[in-house]
Tab-separated table of C-alpha atoms and ligand atoms in Angstrom:
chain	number	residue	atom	x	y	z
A	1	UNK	CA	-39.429	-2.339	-34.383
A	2	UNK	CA	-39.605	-0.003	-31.363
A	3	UNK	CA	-36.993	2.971	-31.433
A	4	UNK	CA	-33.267	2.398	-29.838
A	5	UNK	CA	-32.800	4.040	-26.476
A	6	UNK	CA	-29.923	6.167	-26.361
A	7	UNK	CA	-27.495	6.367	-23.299
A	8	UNK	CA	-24.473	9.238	-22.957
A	9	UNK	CA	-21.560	7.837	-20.870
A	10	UNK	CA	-18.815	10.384	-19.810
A	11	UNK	CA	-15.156	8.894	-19.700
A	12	UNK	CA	-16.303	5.835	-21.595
A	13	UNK	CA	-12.776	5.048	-22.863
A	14	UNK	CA	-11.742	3.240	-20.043
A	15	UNK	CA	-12.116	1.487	-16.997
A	16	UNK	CA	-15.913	1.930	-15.312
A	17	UNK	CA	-17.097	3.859	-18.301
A	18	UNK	CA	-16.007	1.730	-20.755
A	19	UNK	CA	-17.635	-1.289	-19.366
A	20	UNK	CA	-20.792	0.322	-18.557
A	21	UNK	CA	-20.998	1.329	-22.264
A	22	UNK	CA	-20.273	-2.579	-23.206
A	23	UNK	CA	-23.296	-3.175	-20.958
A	24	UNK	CA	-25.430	-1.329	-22.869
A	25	UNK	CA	-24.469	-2.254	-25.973
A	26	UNK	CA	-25.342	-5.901	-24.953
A	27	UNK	CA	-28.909	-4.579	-23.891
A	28	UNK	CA	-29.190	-2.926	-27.473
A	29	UNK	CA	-28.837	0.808	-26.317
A	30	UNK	CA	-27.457	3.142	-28.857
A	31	UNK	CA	-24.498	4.797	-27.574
A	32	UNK	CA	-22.787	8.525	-27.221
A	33	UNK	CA	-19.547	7.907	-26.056
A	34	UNK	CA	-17.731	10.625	-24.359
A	35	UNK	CA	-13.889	10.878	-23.845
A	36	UNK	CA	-11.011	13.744	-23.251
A	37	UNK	CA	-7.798	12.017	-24.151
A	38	UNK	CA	-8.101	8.302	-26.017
A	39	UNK	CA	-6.673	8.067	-29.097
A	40	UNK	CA	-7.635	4.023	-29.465
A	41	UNK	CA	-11.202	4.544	-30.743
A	42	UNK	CA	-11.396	2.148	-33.533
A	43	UNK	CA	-10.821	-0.374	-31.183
A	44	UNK	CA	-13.414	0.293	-28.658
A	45	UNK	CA	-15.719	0.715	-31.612
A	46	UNK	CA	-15.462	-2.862	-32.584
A	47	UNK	CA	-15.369	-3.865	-28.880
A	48	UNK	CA	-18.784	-2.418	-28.366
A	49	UNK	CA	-20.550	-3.521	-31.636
A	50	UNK	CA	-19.182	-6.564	-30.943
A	51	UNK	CA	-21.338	-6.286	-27.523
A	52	UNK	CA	-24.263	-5.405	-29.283
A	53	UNK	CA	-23.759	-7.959	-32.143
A	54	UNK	CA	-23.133	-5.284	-34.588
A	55	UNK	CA	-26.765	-3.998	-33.691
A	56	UNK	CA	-25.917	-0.547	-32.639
A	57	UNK	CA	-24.803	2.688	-33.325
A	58	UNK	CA	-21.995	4.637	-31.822
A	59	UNK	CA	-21.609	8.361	-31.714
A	60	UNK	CA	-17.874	9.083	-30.260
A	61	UNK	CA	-17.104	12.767	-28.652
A	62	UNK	CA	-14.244	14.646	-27.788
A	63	UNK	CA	-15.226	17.037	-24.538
A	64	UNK	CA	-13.807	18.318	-21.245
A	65	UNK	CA	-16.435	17.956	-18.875
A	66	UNK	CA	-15.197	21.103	-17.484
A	67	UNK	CA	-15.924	22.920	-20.274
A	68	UNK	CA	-19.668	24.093	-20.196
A	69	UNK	CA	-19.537	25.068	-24.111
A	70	UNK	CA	-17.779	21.620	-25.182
A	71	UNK	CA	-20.473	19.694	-23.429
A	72	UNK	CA	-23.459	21.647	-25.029
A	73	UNK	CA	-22.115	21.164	-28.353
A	74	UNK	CA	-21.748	17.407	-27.336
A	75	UNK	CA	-25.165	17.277	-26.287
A	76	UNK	CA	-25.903	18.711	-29.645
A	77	UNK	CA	-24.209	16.479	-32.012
A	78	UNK	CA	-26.015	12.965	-30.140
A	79	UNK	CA	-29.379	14.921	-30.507
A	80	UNK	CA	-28.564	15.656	-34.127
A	81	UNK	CA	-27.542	11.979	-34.784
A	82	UNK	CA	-30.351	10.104	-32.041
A	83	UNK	CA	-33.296	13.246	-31.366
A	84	UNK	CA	-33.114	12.277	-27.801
A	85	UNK	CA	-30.818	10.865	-24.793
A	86	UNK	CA	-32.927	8.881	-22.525
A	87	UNK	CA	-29.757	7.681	-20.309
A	88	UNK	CA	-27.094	9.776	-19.057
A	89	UNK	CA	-24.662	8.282	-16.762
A	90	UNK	CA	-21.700	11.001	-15.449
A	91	UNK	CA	-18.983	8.548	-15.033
A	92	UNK	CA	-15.815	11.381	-16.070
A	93	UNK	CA	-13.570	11.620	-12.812
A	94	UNK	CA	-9.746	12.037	-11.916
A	95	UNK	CA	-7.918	11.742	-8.684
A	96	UNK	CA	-5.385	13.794	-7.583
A	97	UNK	CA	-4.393	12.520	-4.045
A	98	UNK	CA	-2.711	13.924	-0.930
A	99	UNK	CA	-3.160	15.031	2.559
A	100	UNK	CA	-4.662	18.383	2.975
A	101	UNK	CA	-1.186	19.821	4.691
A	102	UNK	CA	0.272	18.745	0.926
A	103	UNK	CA	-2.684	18.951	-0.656
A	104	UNK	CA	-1.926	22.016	-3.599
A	105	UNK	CA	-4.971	24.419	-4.129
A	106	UNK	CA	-5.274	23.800	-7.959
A	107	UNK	CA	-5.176	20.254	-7.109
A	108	UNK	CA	-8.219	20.491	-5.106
A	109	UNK	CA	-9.892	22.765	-7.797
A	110	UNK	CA	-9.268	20.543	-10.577
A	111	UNK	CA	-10.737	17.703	-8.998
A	112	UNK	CA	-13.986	19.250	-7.838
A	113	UNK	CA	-14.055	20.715	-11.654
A	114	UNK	CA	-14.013	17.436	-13.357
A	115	UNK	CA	-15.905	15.039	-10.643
A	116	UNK	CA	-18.541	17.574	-9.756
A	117	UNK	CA	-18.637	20.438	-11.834
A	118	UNK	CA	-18.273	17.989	-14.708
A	119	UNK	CA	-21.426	16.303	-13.421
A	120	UNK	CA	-23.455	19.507	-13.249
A	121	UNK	CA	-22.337	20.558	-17.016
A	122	UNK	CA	-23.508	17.369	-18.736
A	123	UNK	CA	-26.533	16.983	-16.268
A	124	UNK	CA	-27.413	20.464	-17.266
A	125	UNK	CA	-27.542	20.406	-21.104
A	126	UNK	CA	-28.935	16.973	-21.223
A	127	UNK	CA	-32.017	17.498	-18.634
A	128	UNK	CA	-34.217	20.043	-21.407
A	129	UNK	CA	-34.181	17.105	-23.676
A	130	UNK	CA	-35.167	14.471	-21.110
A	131	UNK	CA	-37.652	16.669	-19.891
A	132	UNK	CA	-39.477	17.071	-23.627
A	133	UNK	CA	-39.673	13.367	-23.937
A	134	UNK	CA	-40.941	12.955	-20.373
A	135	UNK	CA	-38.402	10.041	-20.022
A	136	UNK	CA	-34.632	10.056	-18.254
A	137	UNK	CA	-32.405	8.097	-16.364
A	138	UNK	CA	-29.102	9.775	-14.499
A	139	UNK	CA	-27.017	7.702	-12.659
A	140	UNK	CA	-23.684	9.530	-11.379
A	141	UNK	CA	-20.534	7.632	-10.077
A	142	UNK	CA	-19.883	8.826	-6.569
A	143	UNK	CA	-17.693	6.585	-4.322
A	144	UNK	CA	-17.811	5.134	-1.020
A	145	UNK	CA	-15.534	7.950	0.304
A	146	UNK	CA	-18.020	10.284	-0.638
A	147	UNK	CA	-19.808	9.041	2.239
A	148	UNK	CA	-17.147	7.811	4.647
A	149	UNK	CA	-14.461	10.462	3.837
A	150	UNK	CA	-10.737	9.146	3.333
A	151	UNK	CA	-7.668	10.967	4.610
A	152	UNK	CA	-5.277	12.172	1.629
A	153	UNK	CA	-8.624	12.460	-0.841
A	154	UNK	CA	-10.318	15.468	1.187
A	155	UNK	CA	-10.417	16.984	-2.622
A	156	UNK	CA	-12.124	14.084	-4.433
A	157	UNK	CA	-14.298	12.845	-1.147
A	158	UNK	CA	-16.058	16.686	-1.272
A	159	UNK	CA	-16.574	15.949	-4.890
A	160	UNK	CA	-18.274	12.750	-4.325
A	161	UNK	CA	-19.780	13.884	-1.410
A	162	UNK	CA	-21.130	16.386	-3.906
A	163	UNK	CA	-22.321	14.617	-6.620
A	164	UNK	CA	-24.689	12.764	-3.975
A	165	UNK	CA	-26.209	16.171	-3.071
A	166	UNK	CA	-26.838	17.371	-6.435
A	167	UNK	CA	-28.418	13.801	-7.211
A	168	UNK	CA	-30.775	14.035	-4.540
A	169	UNK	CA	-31.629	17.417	-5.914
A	170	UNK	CA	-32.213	17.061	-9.117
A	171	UNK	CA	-34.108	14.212	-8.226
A	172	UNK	CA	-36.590	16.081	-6.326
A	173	UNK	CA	-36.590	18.574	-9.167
A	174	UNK	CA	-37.406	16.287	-12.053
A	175	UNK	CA	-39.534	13.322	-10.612
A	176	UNK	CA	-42.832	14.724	-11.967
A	177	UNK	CA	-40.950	15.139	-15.231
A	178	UNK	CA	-40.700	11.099	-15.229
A	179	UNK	CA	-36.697	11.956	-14.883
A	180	UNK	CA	-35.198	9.373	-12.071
A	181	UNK	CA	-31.839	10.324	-10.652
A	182	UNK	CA	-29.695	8.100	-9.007
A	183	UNK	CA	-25.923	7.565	-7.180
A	184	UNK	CA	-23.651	4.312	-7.429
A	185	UNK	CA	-21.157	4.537	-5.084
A	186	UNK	CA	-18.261	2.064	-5.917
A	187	UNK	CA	-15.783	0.867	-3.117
A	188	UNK	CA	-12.301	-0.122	-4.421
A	189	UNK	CA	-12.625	-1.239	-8.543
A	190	UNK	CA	-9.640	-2.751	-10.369
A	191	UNK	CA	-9.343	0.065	-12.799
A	192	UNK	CA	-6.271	2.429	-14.258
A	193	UNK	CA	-7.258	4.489	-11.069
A	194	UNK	CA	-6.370	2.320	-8.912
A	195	UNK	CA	-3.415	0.392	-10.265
A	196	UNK	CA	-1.209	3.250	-9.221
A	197	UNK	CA	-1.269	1.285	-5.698
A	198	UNK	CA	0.982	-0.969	-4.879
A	199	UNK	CA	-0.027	-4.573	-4.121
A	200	UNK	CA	1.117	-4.051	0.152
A	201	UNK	CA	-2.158	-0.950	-0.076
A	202	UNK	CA	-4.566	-3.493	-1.783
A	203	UNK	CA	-3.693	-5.979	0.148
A	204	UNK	CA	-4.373	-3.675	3.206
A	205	UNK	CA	-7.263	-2.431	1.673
A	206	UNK	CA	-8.628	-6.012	1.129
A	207	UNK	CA	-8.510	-6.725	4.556
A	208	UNK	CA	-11.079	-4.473	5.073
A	209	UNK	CA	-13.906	-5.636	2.472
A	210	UNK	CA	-16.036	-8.487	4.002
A	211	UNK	CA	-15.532	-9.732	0.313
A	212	UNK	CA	-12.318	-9.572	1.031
A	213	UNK	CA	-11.451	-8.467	-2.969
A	214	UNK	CA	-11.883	-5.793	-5.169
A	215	UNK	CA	-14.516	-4.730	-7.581
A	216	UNK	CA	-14.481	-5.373	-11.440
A	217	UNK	CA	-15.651	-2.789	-13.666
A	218	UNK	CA	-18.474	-5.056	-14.915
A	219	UNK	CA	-19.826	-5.375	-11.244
A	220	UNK	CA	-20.262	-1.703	-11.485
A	221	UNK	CA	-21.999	-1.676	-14.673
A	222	UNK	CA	-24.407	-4.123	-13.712
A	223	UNK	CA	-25.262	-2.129	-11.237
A	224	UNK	CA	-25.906	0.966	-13.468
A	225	UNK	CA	-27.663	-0.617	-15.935
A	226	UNK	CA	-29.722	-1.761	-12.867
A	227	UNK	CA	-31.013	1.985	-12.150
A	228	UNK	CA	-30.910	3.026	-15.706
A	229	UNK	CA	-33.169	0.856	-16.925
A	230	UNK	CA	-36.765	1.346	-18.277
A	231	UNK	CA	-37.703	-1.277	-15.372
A	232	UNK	CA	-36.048	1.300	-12.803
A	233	UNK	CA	-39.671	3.175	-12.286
A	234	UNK	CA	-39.465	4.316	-8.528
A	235	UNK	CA	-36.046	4.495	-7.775
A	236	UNK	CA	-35.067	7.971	-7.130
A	237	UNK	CA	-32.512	9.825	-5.025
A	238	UNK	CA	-31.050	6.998	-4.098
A	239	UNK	CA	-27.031	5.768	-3.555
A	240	UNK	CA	-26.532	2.248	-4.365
A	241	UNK	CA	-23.217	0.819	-2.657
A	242	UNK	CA	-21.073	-1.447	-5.109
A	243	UNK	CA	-18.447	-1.897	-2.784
A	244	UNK	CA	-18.091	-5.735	-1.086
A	245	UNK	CA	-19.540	-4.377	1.775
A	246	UNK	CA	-16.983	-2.070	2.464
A	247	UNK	CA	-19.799	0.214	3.934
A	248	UNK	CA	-22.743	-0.597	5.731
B	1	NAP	P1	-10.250	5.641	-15.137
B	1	NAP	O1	-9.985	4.212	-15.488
B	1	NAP	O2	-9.125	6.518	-14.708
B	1	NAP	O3	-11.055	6.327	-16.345
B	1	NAP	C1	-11.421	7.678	-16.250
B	1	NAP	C2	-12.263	8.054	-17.440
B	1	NAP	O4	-12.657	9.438	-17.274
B	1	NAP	C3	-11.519	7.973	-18.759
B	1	NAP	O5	-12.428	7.518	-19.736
B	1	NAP	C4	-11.123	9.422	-19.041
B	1	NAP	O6	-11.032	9.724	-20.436
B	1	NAP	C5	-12.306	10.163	-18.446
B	1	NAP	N1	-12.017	11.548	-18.095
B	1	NAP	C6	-11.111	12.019	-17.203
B	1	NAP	N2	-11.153	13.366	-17.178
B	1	NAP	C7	-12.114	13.763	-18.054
B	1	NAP	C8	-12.617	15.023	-18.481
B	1	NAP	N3	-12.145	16.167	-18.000
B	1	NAP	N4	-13.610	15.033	-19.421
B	1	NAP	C9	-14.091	13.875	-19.951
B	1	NAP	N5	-13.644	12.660	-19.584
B	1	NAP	C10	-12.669	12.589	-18.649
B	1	NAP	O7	-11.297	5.732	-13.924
B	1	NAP	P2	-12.340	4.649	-13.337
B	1	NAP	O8	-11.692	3.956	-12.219
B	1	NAP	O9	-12.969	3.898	-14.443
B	1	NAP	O10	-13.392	5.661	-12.684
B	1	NAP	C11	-14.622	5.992	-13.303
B	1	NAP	C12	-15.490	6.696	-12.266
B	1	NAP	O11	-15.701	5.844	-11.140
B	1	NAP	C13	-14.860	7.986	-11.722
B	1	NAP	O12	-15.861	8.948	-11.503
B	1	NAP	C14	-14.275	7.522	-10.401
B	1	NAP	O13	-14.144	8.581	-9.485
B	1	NAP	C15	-15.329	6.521	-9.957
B	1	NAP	N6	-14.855	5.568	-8.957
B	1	NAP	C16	-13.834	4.704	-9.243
B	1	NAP	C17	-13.423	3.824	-8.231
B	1	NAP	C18	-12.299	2.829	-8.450
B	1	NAP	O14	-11.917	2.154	-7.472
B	1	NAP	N7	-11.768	2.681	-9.660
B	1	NAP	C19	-14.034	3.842	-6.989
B	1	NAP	C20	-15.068	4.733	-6.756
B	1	NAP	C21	-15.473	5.588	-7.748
B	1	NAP	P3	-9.654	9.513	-21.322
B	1	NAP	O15	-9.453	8.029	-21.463
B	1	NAP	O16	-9.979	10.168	-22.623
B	1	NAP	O17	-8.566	10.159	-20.519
């Protein structure tokens, strides 16, 4: 039988991450999945063999993006368990929102550190093992905003905005490496990040998607999976909207 493929998913415990790992389950990836807070794990563990019709195996692993020495030894512990990580997908991000007269400075800082620094940390430690194997897929979740901007999210905008930079970077860095580095940018996804609005801003916010609805998490995933794959062989540096048209 040919060898698993592995794929690393940052905030996997929830929301976007957590259904992009389901999605890979299903397509018979083994899995790393990373989280900071979740204390539910058994649960998702059954959830995703479940997926993968108990074909899989899951590697679960406690690290603050943030932190440059938690994320090597995470990087460490899925090569000790799978020799190799030929997905990684930097999905970890926070919000903190408010206009920039409001806006605090460690509330800017903390955003860019988890969204983008985050991003570069895991990229970083997992790239010297894609590059052995001559074989890697990144795909980073940046937003819509990141390309639009939105007033009271100047903080996580930047960081989005930022993330698309560093993707188009890297993915000038590492294409003769056979490493393929691409953006999704998601528009407005019915996730625990979002259900802090109430229903008069989605509503509003509706209006403005030709859709005319939001996203689910699996529309995301889809779309990840999409650029992630082994079939993905010349798309590079590229953003992918997932967003009901919000942008065009
Ligand atoms: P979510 O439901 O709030 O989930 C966030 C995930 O990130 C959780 O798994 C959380 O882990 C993890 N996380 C947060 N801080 C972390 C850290 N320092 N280190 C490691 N993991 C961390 O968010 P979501 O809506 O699924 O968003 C996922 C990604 O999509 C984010 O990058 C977000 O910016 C982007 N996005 C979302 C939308 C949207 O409308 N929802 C739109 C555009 C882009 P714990 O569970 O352990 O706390």
């Amino acid at each position: 039988m040919e060898e698993r493929r592995v794929a690393l998913i940052t905030g996997a415990s929830r929301g976007i991450g957590k259904k992009v790992a389901e999605k890979f389950a299903k397509e018979g990836y083994n899995l790393v999945i990373n989280y900071v807070a979740e204390s539910n794990l058994e649960k998702i563990e059954q959830e995703l063999k479940n997926a993968s019709n108990n074909q899989i195996e899951i590697l679960f692993v406690k690290a603050d993006v943030t932190d440059f020495t938690a994320c090597e030894n995470m990087v460490k512990k899925a090569i000790e368990k799978f020799g190799k990580i030929d997905v990684l997908v930097n999905n970890a991000g926070i919000t903190k929102d408010n206009l920039i007269m409001r806006m605090k400075e460690e509330d800017f800082d903390k955003v860019i550190q988890v969204n983008l620094k985050g991003t570069f940390n895991v990229s970083k430690t997992v790239i010297p093992y894609m590059m052995k194997k001559r074989y890697g897929k990144i795909v980073s979740i940046a937003s819509v905003v990141g390309i639009s901007g939105n007033a009271g999210q100047c903080n996580y905008a930047a960081s989005k905005a930022g993330i698309i930079g560093f993707t188009k970077s890297i993915a000038k860095e590492l294409a003769s490496r056979n490493i393929l580095a691409n953006c999704i940018a998601p528009g407005f996804i019915a996730t625990d990040m979002t259900a802090v609005l109430s229903d008069d801003v989605k509503e509003k916010i509706n209006e403005q998607i030709p859709l005319k609805k939001m996203g689910t998490p699996e529309e995301v995933a889809n779309a990840v999976y999409f650029l992630a794959n082994e079939e993905n062989t010349y798309i590079t540096g590229q953003v992918l909207n997932v967003d009901g048209g919000m942008i065009m």
